[in-house]
Amino acid sequence: MLIHHKLADLSQYFTEDELSKYVDSYIQEGYFNQDGALYLFPVAKSTEITMLNKTDWEPFAEAAGTTVDELATTEGIVQVAQRYYEWTDAQTPDVPADGKAFYGRDSMSNYFLISMKQMGKELFEVKDGKVTLNTDKELVRRIWDNYYVPFMKGYFASLGKFRSDDVKTGDVIAYTGSTSSAVYFPDSVETEDSSYPIFPENLFLYSWKFCKWLQYP
């Protein structure tokens, strides 16, 4: 808000109780000066959600005895992706190793940052103006094995500019991306020789589970 060509202090329009109802880190971004004034307000933010092509998921889930509950962790996604690859490969027994990828992810960096934090480590720590990179070998290896290995085995894919593009072409049936990308989730799959409508399943409904991408003892 501008007042006489100057930024207005928005804190005068909110009580402390009202501000406490918002995510604190979002509010803190608005205090970018040392004068204690709130200059920016988080009217729009995005987070990561997982979207699923429900139309293609249902026949696989029924045949494999799989439910969306299994997608609550990264390891679970990898396991389901393997079964999906094997199930699609079995549809054409005369053509070996032609299984399809199940899942894709828009941001590898978010995956690494979030996973490290969930395991009790900040990938980057800043203290006294100095940045420390935490690369715990065991933790990084676990994160990497649940990302790189599924790609190499064909369980995950990243072909288009965004993973919603890969859903559109039928190259994956699930992906994790920004909430803003949800509007681009396709309403049909289009391949070289076919086209059919699909319906989405927004796994944001299961956010209480998806907040933990990796499950640890």
mmCIF file of C-alpha atoms in Angstrom:
data_model
loop_
_atom_site.group_PDB
_atom_site.id
_atom_site.type_symbol
_atom_site.label_atom_id
_atom_site.label_comp_id
_atom_site.label_asym_id
_atom_site.label_seq_id
_atom_site.Cartn_x
_atom_site.Cartn_y
_atom_site.Cartn_z
ATOM 1 C CA MET A 1 0.000 0.000 0.000
ATOM 2 C CA LEU A 2 1.368 3.434 -0.978
ATOM 3 C CA ILE A 3 0.751 6.564 1.079
ATOM 4 C CA HIS A 4 2.124 9.748 -0.492
ATOM 5 C CA HIS A 5 4.462 7.622 -2.593
ATOM 6 C CA LYS A 6 5.762 5.763 0.453
ATOM 7 C CA LEU A 7 5.124 2.225 1.619
ATOM 8 C CA ALA A 8 2.525 2.075 4.363
ATOM 9 C CA ASP A 9 2.995 0.176 7.602
ATOM 10 C CA LEU A 10 0.340 -2.538 7.327
ATOM 11 C CA SER A 11 0.685 -3.597 10.945
ATOM 12 C CA GLN A 12 -1.583 -0.729 11.993
ATOM 13 C CA TYR A 13 -4.464 -2.517 10.269
ATOM 14 C CA PHE A 14 -4.034 -5.785 12.183
ATOM 15 C CA THR A 15 -4.094 -6.812 15.800
ATOM 16 C CA GLU A 16 -1.434 -9.183 17.103
ATOM 17 C CA ASP A 17 -4.107 -11.843 17.440
ATOM 18 C CA GLU A 18 -5.100 -11.449 13.783
ATOM 19 C CA LEU A 19 -1.496 -11.695 12.605
ATOM 20 C CA SER A 20 -0.965 -14.789 14.753
ATOM 21 C CA LYS A 21 -3.496 -16.655 12.615
ATOM 22 C CA TYR A 22 -1.131 -16.550 9.632
ATOM 23 C CA VAL A 23 1.982 -18.657 9.041
ATOM 24 C CA ASP A 24 4.621 -16.749 10.982
ATOM 25 C CA SER A 25 7.396 -17.197 8.425
ATOM 26 C CA TYR A 26 5.158 -15.642 5.767
ATOM 27 C CA ILE A 27 4.434 -12.635 7.967
ATOM 28 C CA GLN A 28 8.106 -12.232 8.876
ATOM 29 C CA GLU A 29 8.968 -11.801 5.202
ATOM 30 C CA GLY A 30 7.067 -8.513 5.336
ATOM 31 C CA TYR A 31 9.342 -7.060 8.016
ATOM 32 C CA PHE A 32 12.294 -6.455 5.731
ATOM 33 C CA ASN A 33 13.350 -3.152 7.333
ATOM 34 C CA GLN A 34 14.692 -2.504 10.804
ATOM 35 C CA ASP A 35 11.870 -0.129 11.743
ATOM 36 C CA GLY A 36 9.435 -2.868 12.835
ATOM 37 C CA ALA A 37 6.901 -1.948 10.153
ATOM 38 C CA LEU A 38 5.022 -4.561 8.146
ATOM 39 C CA TYR A 39 5.409 -3.626 4.477
ATOM 40 C CA LEU A 40 4.387 -6.825 2.718
ATOM 41 C CA PHE A 41 1.412 -9.072 3.377
ATOM 42 C CA PRO A 42 1.172 -12.683 2.087
ATOM 43 C CA VAL A 43 -1.970 -12.427 -0.037
ATOM 44 C CA ALA A 44 -0.823 -15.335 -2.208
ATOM 45 C CA LYS A 45 1.513 -18.225 -1.444
ATOM 46 C CA SER A 46 2.084 -21.619 -2.976
ATOM 47 C CA THR A 47 3.116 -24.960 -1.606
ATOM 48 C CA GLU A 48 3.693 -28.398 -3.064
ATOM 49 C CA ILE A 49 0.876 -30.846 -3.658
ATOM 50 C CA THR A 50 0.636 -34.179 -5.428
ATOM 51 C CA MET A 51 -1.835 -34.618 -8.274
ATOM 52 C CA LEU A 52 -2.993 -37.989 -9.567
ATOM 53 C CA ASN A 53 -4.623 -39.098 -12.811
ATOM 54 C CA LYS A 54 -7.519 -40.877 -11.128
ATOM 55 C CA THR A 55 -8.793 -42.365 -14.394
ATOM 56 C CA ASP A 56 -5.623 -44.383 -15.027
ATOM 57 C CA TRP A 57 -4.932 -44.942 -11.347
ATOM 58 C CA GLU A 58 -8.143 -46.821 -10.570
ATOM 59 C CA PRO A 59 -7.681 -49.885 -12.828
ATOM 60 C CA PHE A 60 -4.087 -50.235 -11.651
ATOM 61 C CA ALA A 61 -5.021 -49.810 -7.985
ATOM 62 C CA GLU A 62 -7.760 -52.417 -8.290
ATOM 63 C CA ALA A 63 -5.483 -54.909 -10.026
ATOM 64 C CA ALA A 64 -2.539 -54.334 -7.684
ATOM 65 C CA GLY A 65 -4.522 -53.899 -4.477
ATOM 66 C CA THR A 66 -3.021 -50.447 -3.999
ATOM 67 C CA THR A 67 -4.529 -47.431 -2.229
ATOM 68 C CA VAL A 68 -3.553 -43.760 -2.071
ATOM 69 C CA ASP A 69 -2.550 -44.324 1.545
ATOM 70 C CA GLU A 70 0.576 -46.016 0.224
ATOM 71 C CA LEU A 71 1.598 -42.713 -1.355
ATOM 72 C CA ALA A 72 2.006 -41.054 2.037
ATOM 73 C CA THR A 73 5.812 -41.363 2.013
ATOM 74 C CA THR A 74 8.527 -41.126 -0.591
ATOM 75 C CA GLU A 75 9.421 -44.769 -0.071
ATOM 76 C CA GLY A 76 5.760 -45.627 -0.583
ATOM 77 C CA ILE A 77 5.671 -43.704 -3.854
ATOM 78 C CA VAL A 78 8.759 -45.564 -5.055
ATOM 79 C CA GLN A 79 7.225 -48.936 -4.182
ATOM 80 C CA VAL A 80 3.939 -48.111 -5.902
ATOM 81 C CA ALA A 81 5.830 -46.771 -8.921
ATOM 82 C CA GLN A 82 7.704 -50.065 -9.211
ATOM 83 C CA ARG A 83 4.465 -52.039 -9.112
ATOM 84 C CA TYR A 84 2.926 -49.722 -11.702
ATOM 85 C CA TYR A 85 5.925 -50.207 -14.001
ATOM 86 C CA GLU A 86 5.726 -53.978 -13.631
ATOM 87 C CA TRP A 87 1.938 -53.978 -14.087
ATOM 88 C CA THR A 88 2.084 -51.918 -17.297
ATOM 89 C CA ASP A 89 4.993 -53.995 -18.564
ATOM 90 C CA ALA A 90 2.901 -57.144 -18.099
ATOM 91 C CA GLN A 91 0.178 -55.726 -20.368
ATOM 92 C CA THR A 92 2.405 -56.475 -23.357
ATOM 93 C CA PRO A 93 4.183 -59.776 -22.605
ATOM 94 C CA ASP A 94 5.566 -59.922 -26.139
ATOM 95 C CA VAL A 95 7.410 -56.616 -25.636
ATOM 96 C CA PRO A 96 9.967 -56.783 -22.810
ATOM 97 C CA ALA A 97 10.843 -53.855 -20.533
ATOM 98 C CA ASP A 98 8.169 -51.490 -21.840
ATOM 99 C CA GLY A 99 6.660 -50.585 -18.475
ATOM 100 C CA LYS A 100 5.498 -47.032 -17.869
ATOM 101 C CA ALA A 101 6.672 -44.492 -15.335
ATOM 102 C CA PHE A 102 4.279 -43.674 -12.533
ATOM 103 C CA TYR A 103 5.551 -40.439 -11.016
ATOM 104 C CA GLY A 104 7.434 -37.220 -11.638
ATOM 105 C CA ARG A 105 8.489 -34.197 -9.614
ATOM 106 C CA ASP A 106 8.824 -30.583 -10.717
ATOM 107 C CA SER A 107 11.463 -29.498 -8.199
ATOM 108 C CA MET A 108 14.378 -31.680 -7.178
ATOM 109 C CA SER A 109 15.764 -28.916 -4.943
ATOM 110 C CA ASN A 110 12.556 -28.756 -2.898
ATOM 111 C CA TYR A 111 12.679 -32.518 -2.481
ATOM 112 C CA PHE A 112 16.212 -32.378 -1.080
ATOM 113 C CA LEU A 113 15.549 -29.400 1.202
ATOM 114 C CA ILE A 114 12.311 -30.789 2.642
ATOM 115 C CA SER A 115 13.652 -34.314 3.054
ATOM 116 C CA MET A 116 16.732 -33.151 4.948
ATOM 117 C CA LYS A 117 14.600 -31.016 7.242
ATOM 118 C CA GLN A 118 12.266 -33.909 7.978
ATOM 119 C CA MET A 119 15.236 -35.975 9.017
ATOM 120 C CA GLY A 120 16.274 -33.295 11.480
ATOM 121 C CA LYS A 121 18.909 -31.541 9.375
ATOM 122 C CA GLU A 122 18.905 -28.199 7.601
ATOM 123 C CA LEU A 123 20.701 -28.557 4.271
ATOM 124 C CA PHE A 124 21.891 -24.962 4.626
ATOM 125 C CA GLU A 125 22.549 -23.311 7.976
ATOM 126 C CA VAL A 126 23.399 -19.628 8.323
ATOM 127 C CA LYS A 127 25.183 -18.383 11.427
ATOM 128 C CA ASP A 128 27.016 -15.096 11.865
ATOM 129 C CA GLY A 129 26.687 -14.438 8.162
ATOM 130 C CA LYS A 130 28.313 -17.730 7.175
ATOM 131 C CA VAL A 131 26.596 -20.568 5.327
ATOM 132 C CA THR A 132 27.265 -24.178 6.264
ATOM 133 C CA LEU A 133 26.294 -26.986 3.891
ATOM 134 C CA ASN A 134 25.224 -30.102 5.778
ATOM 135 C CA THR A 135 25.838 -33.187 3.686
ATOM 136 C CA ASP A 136 25.328 -36.083 6.039
ATOM 137 C CA LYS A 137 26.368 -39.007 3.839
ATOM 138 C CA GLU A 138 23.770 -41.455 5.133
ATOM 139 C CA LEU A 139 20.859 -39.013 4.837
ATOM 140 C CA VAL A 140 21.841 -37.685 1.427
ATOM 141 C CA ARG A 141 22.269 -41.236 0.144
ATOM 142 C CA ARG A 142 18.795 -42.168 1.347
ATOM 143 C CA ILE A 143 17.290 -39.132 -0.365
ATOM 144 C CA TRP A 144 19.249 -39.828 -3.547
ATOM 145 C CA ASP A 145 18.307 -43.507 -3.661
ATOM 146 C CA ASN A 146 14.633 -42.577 -3.538
ATOM 147 C CA TYR A 147 15.060 -40.133 -6.410
ATOM 148 C CA TYR A 148 17.823 -41.214 -8.784
ATOM 149 C CA VAL A 149 17.313 -44.983 -8.660
ATOM 150 C CA PRO A 150 13.585 -44.888 -9.594
ATOM 151 C CA PHE A 151 14.474 -42.670 -12.559
ATOM 152 C CA MET A 152 17.141 -45.088 -13.741
ATOM 153 C CA LYS A 153 14.729 -48.023 -13.467
ATOM 154 C CA GLY A 154 11.964 -46.225 -15.344
ATOM 155 C CA TYR A 155 9.621 -45.850 -12.373
ATOM 156 C CA PHE A 156 9.887 -42.032 -12.443
ATOM 157 C CA ALA A 157 10.067 -39.764 -15.491
ATOM 158 C CA SER A 158 10.793 -36.149 -16.409
ATOM 159 C CA LEU A 159 10.248 -35.553 -20.111
ATOM 160 C CA GLY A 160 8.322 -32.321 -20.674
ATOM 161 C CA LYS A 161 9.047 -28.850 -19.335
ATOM 162 C CA PHE A 162 6.702 -29.551 -16.417
ATOM 163 C CA ARG A 163 5.344 -32.806 -15.030
ATOM 164 C CA SER A 164 1.785 -31.738 -15.873
ATOM 165 C CA ASP A 165 3.006 -31.977 -19.485
ATOM 166 C CA ASP A 166 4.013 -35.581 -18.813
ATOM 167 C CA VAL A 167 0.543 -36.349 -17.450
ATOM 168 C CA LYS A 168 -0.912 -34.850 -20.627
ATOM 169 C CA THR A 169 1.136 -37.204 -22.795
ATOM 170 C CA GLY A 170 0.477 -40.218 -20.563
ATOM 171 C CA ASP A 171 4.130 -40.573 -19.569
ATOM 172 C CA VAL A 172 3.286 -40.395 -15.846
ATOM 173 C CA ILE A 173 0.030 -40.539 -13.907
ATOM 174 C CA ALA A 174 1.117 -38.670 -10.770
ATOM 175 C CA TYR A 175 3.373 -35.764 -9.973
ATOM 176 C CA THR A 176 4.354 -33.341 -7.241
ATOM 177 C CA GLY A 177 4.372 -29.654 -8.095
ATOM 178 C CA SER A 178 3.281 -26.241 -6.936
ATOM 179 C CA THR A 179 -0.329 -25.517 -6.048
ATOM 180 C CA SER A 180 -0.237 -22.981 -8.865
ATOM 181 C CA SER A 181 0.433 -25.813 -11.314
ATOM 182 C CA ALA A 182 -2.815 -27.551 -10.372
ATOM 183 C CA VAL A 183 -4.734 -25.361 -12.823
ATOM 184 C CA TYR A 184 -2.614 -26.867 -15.602
ATOM 185 C CA PHE A 185 -3.490 -30.439 -14.731
ATOM 186 C CA PRO A 186 -4.834 -31.778 -18.045
ATOM 187 C CA ASP A 187 -8.393 -32.951 -18.573
ATOM 188 C CA SER A 188 -7.282 -35.538 -21.115
ATOM 189 C CA VAL A 189 -4.362 -37.715 -22.134
ATOM 190 C CA GLU A 190 -3.220 -37.335 -25.717
ATOM 191 C CA THR A 191 -0.817 -39.760 -27.365
ATOM 192 C CA GLU A 192 0.145 -40.331 -30.982
ATOM 193 C CA ASP A 193 -2.707 -42.749 -31.570
ATOM 194 C CA SER A 194 -5.319 -42.009 -28.911
ATOM 195 C CA SER A 195 -6.975 -39.418 -26.725
ATOM 196 C CA TYR A 196 -9.209 -39.912 -23.701
ATOM 197 C CA PRO A 197 -10.562 -37.785 -20.827
ATOM 198 C CA ILE A 198 -9.112 -38.080 -17.347
ATOM 199 C CA PHE A 199 -10.170 -36.900 -13.917
ATOM 200 C CA PRO A 200 -7.766 -35.630 -11.252
ATOM 201 C CA GLU A 201 -7.331 -36.684 -7.653
ATOM 202 C CA ASN A 202 -5.862 -33.866 -5.610
ATOM 203 C CA LEU A 203 -3.861 -35.511 -2.876
ATOM 204 C CA PHE A 204 -3.766 -32.194 -1.019
ATOM 205 C CA LEU A 205 -6.759 -33.757 0.725
ATOM 206 C CA TYR A 206 -4.231 -36.120 2.258
ATOM 207 C CA SER A 207 -1.860 -33.286 3.227
ATOM 208 C CA TRP A 208 -1.686 -34.495 6.823
ATOM 209 C CA LYS A 209 0.185 -37.492 5.445
ATOM 210 C CA PHE A 210 2.057 -35.789 2.638
ATOM 211 C CA CYS A 211 3.673 -33.349 5.039
ATOM 212 C CA LYS A 212 6.011 -36.286 5.730
ATOM 213 C CA TRP A 213 7.591 -37.300 2.463
ATOM 214 C CA LEU A 214 9.932 -39.710 4.151
ATOM 215 C CA GLN A 215 9.031 -41.993 6.996
ATOM 216 C CA TYR A 216 11.704 -42.847 9.516
ATOM 217 C CA PRO A 217 11.712 -45.003 12.626
#
